[in-house]
């Protein structure tokens, strides 16, 4: 006897996640190869890679909006190398971050880093010219030292969807 | 040989000694590094890429456009910048994405073509610099030294986005060969390719678990190869291993501490560049003790 479980699709999340950069998600067949090499999974985080991909296919929006694990991905790229269906699991993970961001679930660290890039052009910025001079290094030639270049970075951020999140400094 | 030098954030602001070592080593080898005027954060994974695809690709493309205008390929000493910029390049092969990005860049007269490749310092040393020339410059070879190498994930995967790649990234050779060229042993240990746990944000989500990555790594190398030194080509890994090793020792989880250096810092010393020019004072002392 055959059992067929029919899951009713709640919402077409495959399209939403694809548009956010996770185009491969519909191809996932739950083989688990990605999890077998994922360092975040191996170290004991609750990092249910493939389960989340299934939830995308099933349209389970609430689970996907609240699961913190996409933020634990270390962007190591191993899963891309081994995925049997060329899903690019890493990209789906980052699409899930962006999906949560759209629902205003932004990891505080990400908020801070983007704010810092807006202010200085750098995610990490420290005044260390004296120390640099000691090592005989020139001034850092980045946007942090050039108003015109910094304005370009700000223009990019302001003209993107990030401006809708209310996290850019005024 | 000329490259646009993409400094990123961590190296110039937190590890200027690493920057000094890259500049000195490259200059001694006749590789010209050109500073990229007006560059910004790559932008790192935990920032813009986590929020918006288009803004990420635009900022990366803007950085690459600066190098394109100079007609040079890019070299970076940071695994994270290497990974972010190459992922962006890979995605921007899609004409629609490229068009969208250029629509934004054109507002301030910039244009992304995709002509400049992005290499890592390790790639320049292993694949571009003449091996014999490099060997000739090593005037103080290392003797009786065992090194645990830690290439770092983002230098190895995914190979499809890279212009120089390992034959098998799960058994990487490039850093190993570069260390052995200095006269040291760089034996395999089972967690050689293991992640350091810094990545994008794990340390902020769960600091304790993040330290397990380093603990696993340290226990494996200690037990299997007893290294005198850990060598990495990634500034993020360098900071993570240093910091977590101290924490693990304080917590009583380990009873040893192995010095960690960036590859070009070690290479600089072997080339006869004074240690205090590429290390901070305390580290210079420790390192000289280890290699003498
Ligand atoms: S890129 Fe992220 S999800 Fe993929 S293996 Fe690495 S840590 Fe895991
Ligand atoms: S390796 Fe690919 S197909 Fe297999 S479970 Fe992971 S994402 Fe799905």
Coordinates of C-alpha atoms and ligand atoms in Angstrom, one line a residue:
Chain A
X1 CA 0.0 0.0 0.0
X2 CA 1.2 3.5 -0.8
X3 CA 0.8 6.5 1.4
X4 CA 0.8 9.9 -0.2
X5 CA 1.0 12.8 2.2
X6 CA -0.3 15.9 0.6
X7 CA 0.9 19.1 2.1
X8 CA -1.0 22.2 1.2
X9 CA 1.2 25.0 0.0
X10 CA 0.6 28.0 2.1
X11 CA 2.4 30.6 0.0
X12 CA 4.8 30.6 -2.9
X13 CA 7.9 31.2 -0.9
X14 CA 10.2 29.6 -3.6
X15 CA 9.7 32.7 -5.7
X16 CA 10.3 35.1 -2.8
X17 CA 13.5 33.3 -1.7
X18 CA 14.6 33.0 -5.4
X19 CA 14.2 36.8 -5.9
X20 CA 16.3 37.4 -2.8
X21 CA 19.2 35.3 -4.3
X22 CA 18.3 31.7 -3.3
X23 CA 17.3 30.6 -6.8
X24 CA 18.4 27.0 -6.2
X25 CA 16.1 26.2 -3.3
X26 CA 13.5 24.5 -5.4
X27 CA 16.0 21.9 -6.5
X28 CA 16.8 20.6 -3.0
X29 CA 16.0 16.9 -2.7
X30 CA 16.9 16.6 1.1
X31 CA 20.0 14.4 0.5
X32 CA 21.8 16.0 3.4
X33 CA 25.3 16.3 1.8
X34 CA 25.4 20.0 2.7
X35 CA 24.9 19.3 6.4
X36 CA 27.5 16.6 6.4
X37 CA 30.2 19.2 5.7
X38 CA 28.8 22.3 7.4
X39 CA 31.1 23.3 10.3
X40 CA 28.2 25.1 12.1
X41 CA 26.2 21.9 12.1
X42 CA 29.2 19.8 13.1
X43 CA 30.1 21.9 16.1
X44 CA 26.6 21.3 17.6
X45 CA 24.6 24.4 16.6
X46 CA 21.0 23.8 15.9
X47 CA 21.6 24.5 12.3
X48 CA 19.0 22.6 10.3
X49 CA 20.1 23.5 6.8
X50 CA 18.0 21.2 4.6
X51 CA 15.0 21.4 6.9
X52 CA 14.7 25.1 6.2
X53 CA 14.9 24.4 2.5
X54 CA 11.9 22.0 2.8
X55 CA 10.0 24.7 4.7
X56 CA 10.6 27.1 1.8
X57 CA 9.2 24.5 -0.6
X58 CA 6.3 24.0 1.7
X59 CA 5.6 27.8 2.2
X60 CA 6.0 27.8 6.0
X61 CA 6.5 31.5 6.4
X62 CA 6.4 31.7 10.2
X63 CA 9.1 29.1 10.8
X64 CA 11.3 30.8 8.3
X65 CA 10.9 34.2 9.8
X66 CA 11.8 33.2 13.3
X67 CA 14.5 30.5 12.9
X68 CA 17.8 32.1 14.0
X69 CA 20.1 29.6 12.2
X70 CA 20.6 31.4 8.9
X71 CA 22.6 34.0 10.9
X72 CA 25.0 31.3 12.2
X73 CA 26.3 30.4 8.7
X74 CA 30.0 31.2 8.5
X75 CA 30.0 31.6 4.7
X76 CA 32.6 28.8 4.4
X77 CA 31.2 27.7 1.0
X78 CA 31.7 24.0 1.6
X79 CA 28.0 23.2 1.0
X80 CA 28.2 24.9 -2.4
X81 CA 31.0 22.5 -3.3
X82 CA 29.3 19.3 -2.3
X83 CA 25.6 19.9 -3.0
X84 CA 24.4 17.1 -5.3
X85 CA 21.7 19.2 -7.0
X86 CA 23.6 22.5 -7.4
X87 CA 21.3 24.3 -5.0
X88 CA 23.9 26.7 -3.7
X89 CA 22.7 26.2 -0.1
X90 CA 24.8 29.1 1.1
X91 CA 23.0 31.5 -1.1
X92 CA 19.7 30.2 0.1
X93 CA 20.9 30.8 3.7
X94 CA 21.7 34.4 2.8
X95 CA 18.4 34.8 1.0
X96 CA 16.7 33.6 4.2
X97 CA 18.6 36.3 6.1
X98 CA 17.3 38.9 3.7
X99 CA 13.8 37.4 4.0
X100 CA 13.9 37.9 7.8
X101 CA 15.3 41.4 7.3
X102 CA 12.3 42.2 5.2
X103 CA 10.2 41.2 8.2
X104 CA 12.4 43.5 10.3
X105 CA 14.3 40.7 11.9
X106 CA 17.8 42.1 11.6
X107 CA 20.6 40.7 13.6
X108 CA 22.0 43.5 15.8
X109 CA 25.5 42.9 14.6
X110 CA 24.4 43.3 10.9
X111 CA 22.6 46.6 11.8
X112 CA 25.8 47.8 13.5
X113 CA 28.0 46.9 10.7
X114 CA 25.9 48.6 8.0
X115 CA 25.7 51.7 10.2
X116 CA 29.4 51.7 10.5
X117 CA 29.9 51.4 6.7
X118 CA 27.5 54.3 6.2
X119 CA 29.5 56.4 8.7
X120 CA 33.1 55.5 7.7
X121 CA 33.0 53.2 4.7
X122 CA 34.2 50.3 6.9
X123 CA 32.5 47.7 9.0
X124 CA 35.4 48.0 11.3
X125 CA 37.0 51.3 11.7
X126 CA 39.7 52.5 14.2
X127 CA 41.7 55.6 14.3
X128 CA 45.2 54.1 14.3
X129 CA 47.4 56.4 12.1
X130 CA 50.0 56.7 14.9
X131 CA 50.3 52.9 15.0
X132 CA 50.4 52.7 11.2
X133 CA 53.2 55.2 11.1
X134 CA 55.2 53.1 13.5
X135 CA 55.1 50.3 10.9
X136 CA 56.0 52.8 8.2
X137 CA 52.5 52.5 6.6
X138 CA 50.8 55.2 4.4
X139 CA 47.5 56.7 5.3
X140 CA 44.6 54.3 4.4
X141 CA 43.4 55.4 1.0
X142 CA 39.8 54.4 1.5
X143 CA 36.5 56.2 1.5
X144 CA 37.0 56.9 5.2
X145 CA 39.5 59.7 4.1
X146 CA 37.4 61.0 1.2
X147 CA 34.0 62.7 1.6
X148 CA 33.3 62.3 -2.1
X149 CA 33.8 58.5 -2.1
X150 CA 31.9 58.1 1.2
X151 CA 29.0 59.9 -0.4
X152 CA 29.0 57.3 -3.2
X153 CA 28.7 54.5 -0.6
X154 CA 25.9 56.3 1.2
X155 CA 24.1 56.8 -2.2
X156 CA 24.2 53.1 -2.8
X157 CA 22.8 52.3 0.6
X158 CA 20.2 55.0 0.4
X159 CA 18.9 54.0 -3.0
X160 CA 18.6 50.3 -2.0
X161 CA 15.9 48.5 0.0
X162 CA 18.0 49.0 3.1
X163 CA 16.7 52.6 3.3
X164 CA 13.2 51.3 4.1
X165 CA 14.5 49.6 7.2
X166 CA 15.0 52.7 9.2
X167 CA 18.5 51.6 10.3
X168 CA 20.7 54.1 8.3
X169 CA 22.0 57.0 10.4
X170 CA 20.4 60.4 9.6
Chain B
X1 CA 53.9 42.5 -11.9
X2 CA 51.3 44.9 -10.6
X3 CA 48.2 44.4 -8.5
X4 CA 45.6 46.7 -6.9
X5 CA 46.0 46.1 -3.2
X6 CA 42.6 45.7 -1.5
X7 CA 43.2 46.3 2.2
X8 CA 39.7 45.8 3.6
X9 CA 39.1 46.8 7.2
X10 CA 40.6 44.3 9.6
X11 CA 44.1 44.3 8.3
X12 CA 44.7 48.1 8.1
X13 CA 42.9 49.0 11.3
X14 CA 43.4 46.0 13.6
X15 CA 46.5 44.3 12.2
X16 CA 48.8 46.9 10.6
X17 CA 51.7 44.6 11.3
X18 CA 50.2 42.1 8.8
X19 CA 49.8 44.9 6.2
X20 CA 53.5 45.9 6.7
X21 CA 54.6 42.3 6.2
X22 CA 52.6 41.9 2.9
X23 CA 53.9 45.2 1.6
X24 CA 57.6 44.4 2.4
X25 CA 57.5 40.9 1.1
X26 CA 55.8 41.9 -2.1
X27 CA 58.2 44.8 -2.7
X28 CA 61.2 42.6 -2.1
X29 CA 59.9 40.2 -4.7
X30 CA 59.3 42.9 -7.2
X31 CA 55.5 42.8 -7.0
X32 CA 54.1 46.3 -7.2
X33 CA 51.0 46.9 -5.0
X34 CA 48.9 49.9 -5.9
X35 CA 46.6 51.4 -3.3
X36 CA 43.0 51.6 -4.3
X37 CA 41.9 55.2 -3.8
X38 CA 38.4 55.6 -2.3
X39 CA 37.7 51.9 -1.7
X40 CA 35.4 50.7 1.1
X41 CA 34.5 47.6 3.1
X42 CA 34.2 44.7 0.6
X43 CA 31.3 44.6 2.2
X44 CA 31.7 41.9 4.7
X45 CA 29.2 39.0 5.0
X46 CA 27.6 40.2 8.2
X47 CA 26.9 43.6 6.8
X48 CA 25.2 44.6 3.5
X49 CA 25.1 41.1 1.9
X50 CA 22.9 39.9 4.8
X51 CA 20.4 42.7 4.2
X52 CA 20.2 43.4 0.5
X53 CA 21.6 41.6 -2.6
X54 CA 21.7 44.6 -4.9
X55 CA 23.4 47.0 -2.4
X56 CA 26.0 44.3 -1.7
X57 CA 26.8 43.7 -5.4
X58 CA 26.9 47.5 -6.0
X59 CA 29.4 48.2 -3.2
X60 CA 31.6 45.2 -4.3
X61 CA 31.3 46.3 -8.0
X62 CA 32.3 49.8 -7.0
X63 CA 35.4 48.5 -5.3
X64 CA 36.3 46.4 -8.3
X65 CA 35.6 49.3 -10.7
X66 CA 38.4 51.3 -9.0
X67 CA 40.8 48.5 -9.9
X68 CA 39.4 48.2 -13.4
X69 CA 40.1 51.8 -14.0
X70 CA 43.7 51.3 -13.1
X71 CA 43.8 48.3 -15.4
X72 CA 45.0 45.9 -12.7
X73 CA 43.8 42.7 -11.0
X74 CA 43.2 42.8 -7.3
X75 CA 45.1 41.1 -4.5
X76 CA 43.8 40.9 -0.9
X77 CA 45.3 39.5 2.3
X78 CA 41.9 38.9 3.9
X79 CA 39.9 35.6 3.2
X80 CA 36.7 37.4 3.9
X81 CA 37.3 40.1 1.3
X82 CA 38.6 37.5 -1.1
X83 CA 35.3 35.5 -0.7
X84 CA 32.9 38.4 -0.8
X85 CA 34.5 40.0 -3.9
X86 CA 34.7 36.7 -5.8
X87 CA 31.1 35.7 -4.9
X88 CA 30.1 39.2 -6.2
X89 CA 32.1 38.7 -9.4
X90 CA 30.5 35.3 -9.9
X91 CA 26.9 36.7 -9.5
X92 CA 27.6 39.7 -11.7
X93 CA 28.3 37.4 -14.7
X94 CA 24.5 37.6 -14.9
X95 CA 23.8 40.4 -17.3
X96 CA 20.6 41.5 -15.6
X97 CA 22.3 41.9 -12.3
X98 CA 25.3 43.7 -13.9
X99 CA 22.9 46.1 -15.7
X100 CA 21.1 46.9 -12.4
X101 CA 24.4 47.5 -10.6
X102 CA 25.7 49.8 -13.3
X103 CA 22.5 51.7 -13.3
X104 CA 23.3 52.6 -9.7
X105 CA 27.1 53.2 -10.2
X106 CA 26.4 55.4 -13.2
X107 CA 24.9 58.0 -10.8
X108 CA 28.4 58.9 -9.8
X109 CA 30.2 58.1 -13.0
X110 CA 31.5 54.6 -12.2
X111 CA 31.1 51.5 -14.3
X112 CA 31.6 47.8 -13.6
X113 CA 33.0 45.7 -16.4
X114 CA 34.2 42.5 -14.7
X115 CA 37.7 42.8 -16.1
X116 CA 39.7 42.7 -12.9
X117 CA 40.2 39.3 -11.2
X118 CA 40.5 38.9 -7.4
X119 CA 43.4 36.9 -6.0
X120 CA 44.6 36.2 -2.5
X121 CA 48.2 37.0 -1.3
X122 CA 48.8 33.3 -1.1
X123 CA 47.8 32.9 -4.8
X124 CA 50.3 35.6 -5.9
X125 CA 53.1 33.9 -3.9
X126 CA 52.3 30.4 -5.0
X127 CA 51.2 30.9 -8.6
X128 CA 52.6 34.2 -9.9
X129 CA 56.0 34.7 -8.3
X130 CA 58.8 32.6 -9.7
X131 CA 59.5 29.8 -7.2
X132 CA 63.3 30.0 -7.8
X133 CA 63.3 33.7 -7.1
X134 CA 61.3 33.3 -4.0
X135 CA 63.6 30.5 -2.8
X136 CA 66.6 32.7 -3.4
X137 CA 65.2 35.4 -1.2
X138 CA 64.9 33.0 1.8
X139 CA 68.2 33.8 3.5
X140 CA 67.2 32.5 7.0
X141 CA 65.5 29.2 6.4
X142 CA 63.7 27.5 9.3
X143 CA 65.2 24.5 10.9
X144 CA 63.5 21.8 13.0
X145 CA 60.3 23.6 13.0
X146 CA 56.8 22.0 12.8
X147 CA 54.1 24.2 11.6
X148 CA 50.3 23.6 11.8
X149 CA 48.8 25.3 8.8
X150 CA 45.4 26.8 8.8
X151 CA 44.3 28.0 5.3
X152 CA 40.8 29.2 6.4
X153 CA 37.5 28.2 4.7
X154 CA 37.0 31.2 2.5
X155 CA 40.3 30.7 0.7
X156 CA 39.2 27.1 -0.2
X157 CA 35.5 27.1 -1.0
X158 CA 33.7 27.2 -3.3
X159 CA 36.3 26.7 -6.0
X160 CA 33.9 27.7 -8.8
X161 CA 34.2 31.4 -8.0
X162 CA 38.0 31.4 -8.0
X163 CA 40.5 32.0 -10.7
X164 CA 43.3 30.2 -8.8
X165 CA 42.1 27.1 -6.9
X166 CA 43.3 24.0 -5.1
X167 CA 43.1 20.7 -6.9
X168 CA 41.3 19.3 -3.9
X169 CA 40.2 22.0 -1.4
X170 CA 39.6 19.3 1.2
X171 CA 43.4 18.6 1.1
X172 CA 44.8 22.0 0.3
X173 CA 48.5 22.2 -0.9
X174 CA 49.3 25.8 -1.6
X175 CA 50.0 27.1 1.9
X176 CA 51.7 23.8 2.8
X177 CA 54.1 24.2 -0.1
X178 CA 54.8 27.8 0.8
X179 CA 55.6 26.9 4.4
X180 CA 57.8 23.9 3.4
X181 CA 59.7 26.2 1.1
X182 CA 60.8 28.1 4.2
X183 CA 62.4 24.9 5.5
X184 CA 59.7 24.0 8.1
X185 CA 57.6 20.8 8.2
X186 CA 53.9 21.3 7.7
X187 CA 52.4 17.8 8.3
X188 CA 48.8 17.0 7.8
X189 CA 46.5 16.9 10.8
X190 CA 42.9 15.7 10.7
X191 CA 41.3 19.1 11.4
X192 CA 43.6 21.0 9.0
X193 CA 40.7 22.3 6.9
X194 CA 38.4 22.8 9.9
X195 CA 36.7 26.2 10.4
X196 CA 38.1 28.5 13.1
X197 CA 34.5 29.5 14.0
X198 CA 34.9 33.3 13.3
X199 CA 33.0 33.3 10.0
X200 CA 30.3 35.9 9.8
X201 CA 28.8 36.0 13.3
X202 CA 28.9 32.7 15.1
X203 CA 31.1 34.3 17.9
X204 CA 28.3 36.8 18.5
X205 CA 25.5 34.3 18.4
X206 CA 27.2 31.9 20.8
X207 CA 30.6 32.8 22.0
X208 CA 31.1 29.6 23.9
X209 CA 30.3 27.3 21.0
X210 CA 32.4 29.5 18.7
X211 CA 35.4 28.7 21.0
X212 CA 34.8 24.9 20.4
X213 CA 35.8 25.4 16.8
X214 CA 39.2 26.5 18.0
X215 CA 39.4 23.9 20.8
X216 CA 38.7 21.1 18.3
X217 CA 41.4 22.5 16.0
X218 CA 44.0 23.0 18.7
X219 CA 43.4 19.6 20.3
X220 CA 43.8 17.9 16.9
X221 CA 47.0 19.6 16.0
X222 CA 48.5 19.2 19.4
X223 CA 47.8 15.5 19.6
X224 CA 48.7 14.7 16.1
X225 CA 51.7 16.9 15.1
X226 CA 52.8 18.9 18.2
X227 CA 53.4 22.1 16.3
X228 CA 55.7 25.0 17.3
X229 CA 53.7 27.5 15.4
X230 CA 50.4 28.0 13.7
X231 CA 50.5 29.7 10.3
X232 CA 47.4 31.2 8.6
X233 CA 46.9 33.5 5.6
X234 CA 43.6 35.0 7.0
X235 CA 43.4 38.0 9.3
X236 CA 40.0 36.9 10.7
X237 CA 41.3 33.4 11.5
X238 CA 44.4 35.0 13.0
X239 CA 42.4 37.2 15.4
X240 CA 39.9 34.4 16.3
X241 CA 42.6 31.7 17.0
X242 CA 44.6 34.2 19.1
X243 CA 41.7 35.4 21.1
X244 CA 40.0 32.0 21.7
X245 CA 43.2 30.3 22.5
X246 CA 43.7 32.8 25.4
X247 CA 40.1 32.2 26.5
X248 CA 40.4 28.4 26.4
X249 CA 43.6 28.6 28.5
X250 CA 42.0 30.9 31.0
X251 CA 39.0 28.6 31.3
X252 CA 41.3 25.6 31.9
X253 CA 40.3 23.8 28.7
X254 CA 43.8 23.7 27.4
X255 CA 47.2 24.0 29.1
X256 CA 49.3 25.2 26.2
X257 CA 49.5 28.2 23.9
X258 CA 50.9 28.0 20.4
X259 CA 51.9 31.3 18.7
X260 CA 49.9 32.2 15.6
X261 CA 51.3 34.2 12.7
X262 CA 50.2 35.4 9.4
X263 CA 52.1 33.7 6.5
X264 CA 53.9 36.8 5.2
X265 CA 55.1 37.7 8.7
X266 CA 56.9 34.4 8.8
X267 CA 58.1 34.8 5.2
X268 CA 59.4 38.3 6.0
X269 CA 61.6 37.0 8.9
X270 CA 63.0 34.3 6.6
X271 CA 63.8 37.0 4.1
X272 CA 65.9 38.8 6.6
X273 CA 63.4 41.6 7.3
X274 CA 63.7 42.6 11.0
X275 CA 61.0 41.0 13.2
X276 CA 60.0 44.3 14.8
X277 CA 59.0 45.7 11.4
X278 CA 56.4 43.0 10.9
X279 CA 55.4 42.1 14.5
X280 CA 54.4 44.0 17.6
X281 CA 57.0 44.0 20.3
X282 CA 55.8 41.2 22.5
X283 CA 55.0 38.9 19.5
X284 CA 58.4 39.6 17.9
X285 CA 60.1 38.3 21.0
X286 CA 58.0 35.2 21.2
X287 CA 58.4 34.4 17.5
X288 CA 62.1 34.8 17.5
X289 CA 62.4 32.5 20.5
X290 CA 60.3 29.9 18.7
X291 CA 62.2 29.9 15.4
X292 CA 65.8 30.1 16.8
Ligands
LIG1 S1 28.4 28.1 3.8 FE1 27.2 28.2 5.7 S2 25.6 26.7 5.5 FE2 27.2 26.2 3.9 S3 28.6 24.7 4.9 FE3 29.4 26.8 5.3 S4 28.6 27.4 7.3 FE4 27.3 25.7 6.6
LIG2 S1 23.2 19.0 -0.5 FE1 21.8 20.2 -1.8 S2 20.2 18.8 -2.4 FE2 21.2 17.9 -0.7 S3 20.1 18.6 1.2 FE3 21.7 20.1 0.8 S4 20.8 21.7 -0.4 FE4 19.5 19.9 -0.6

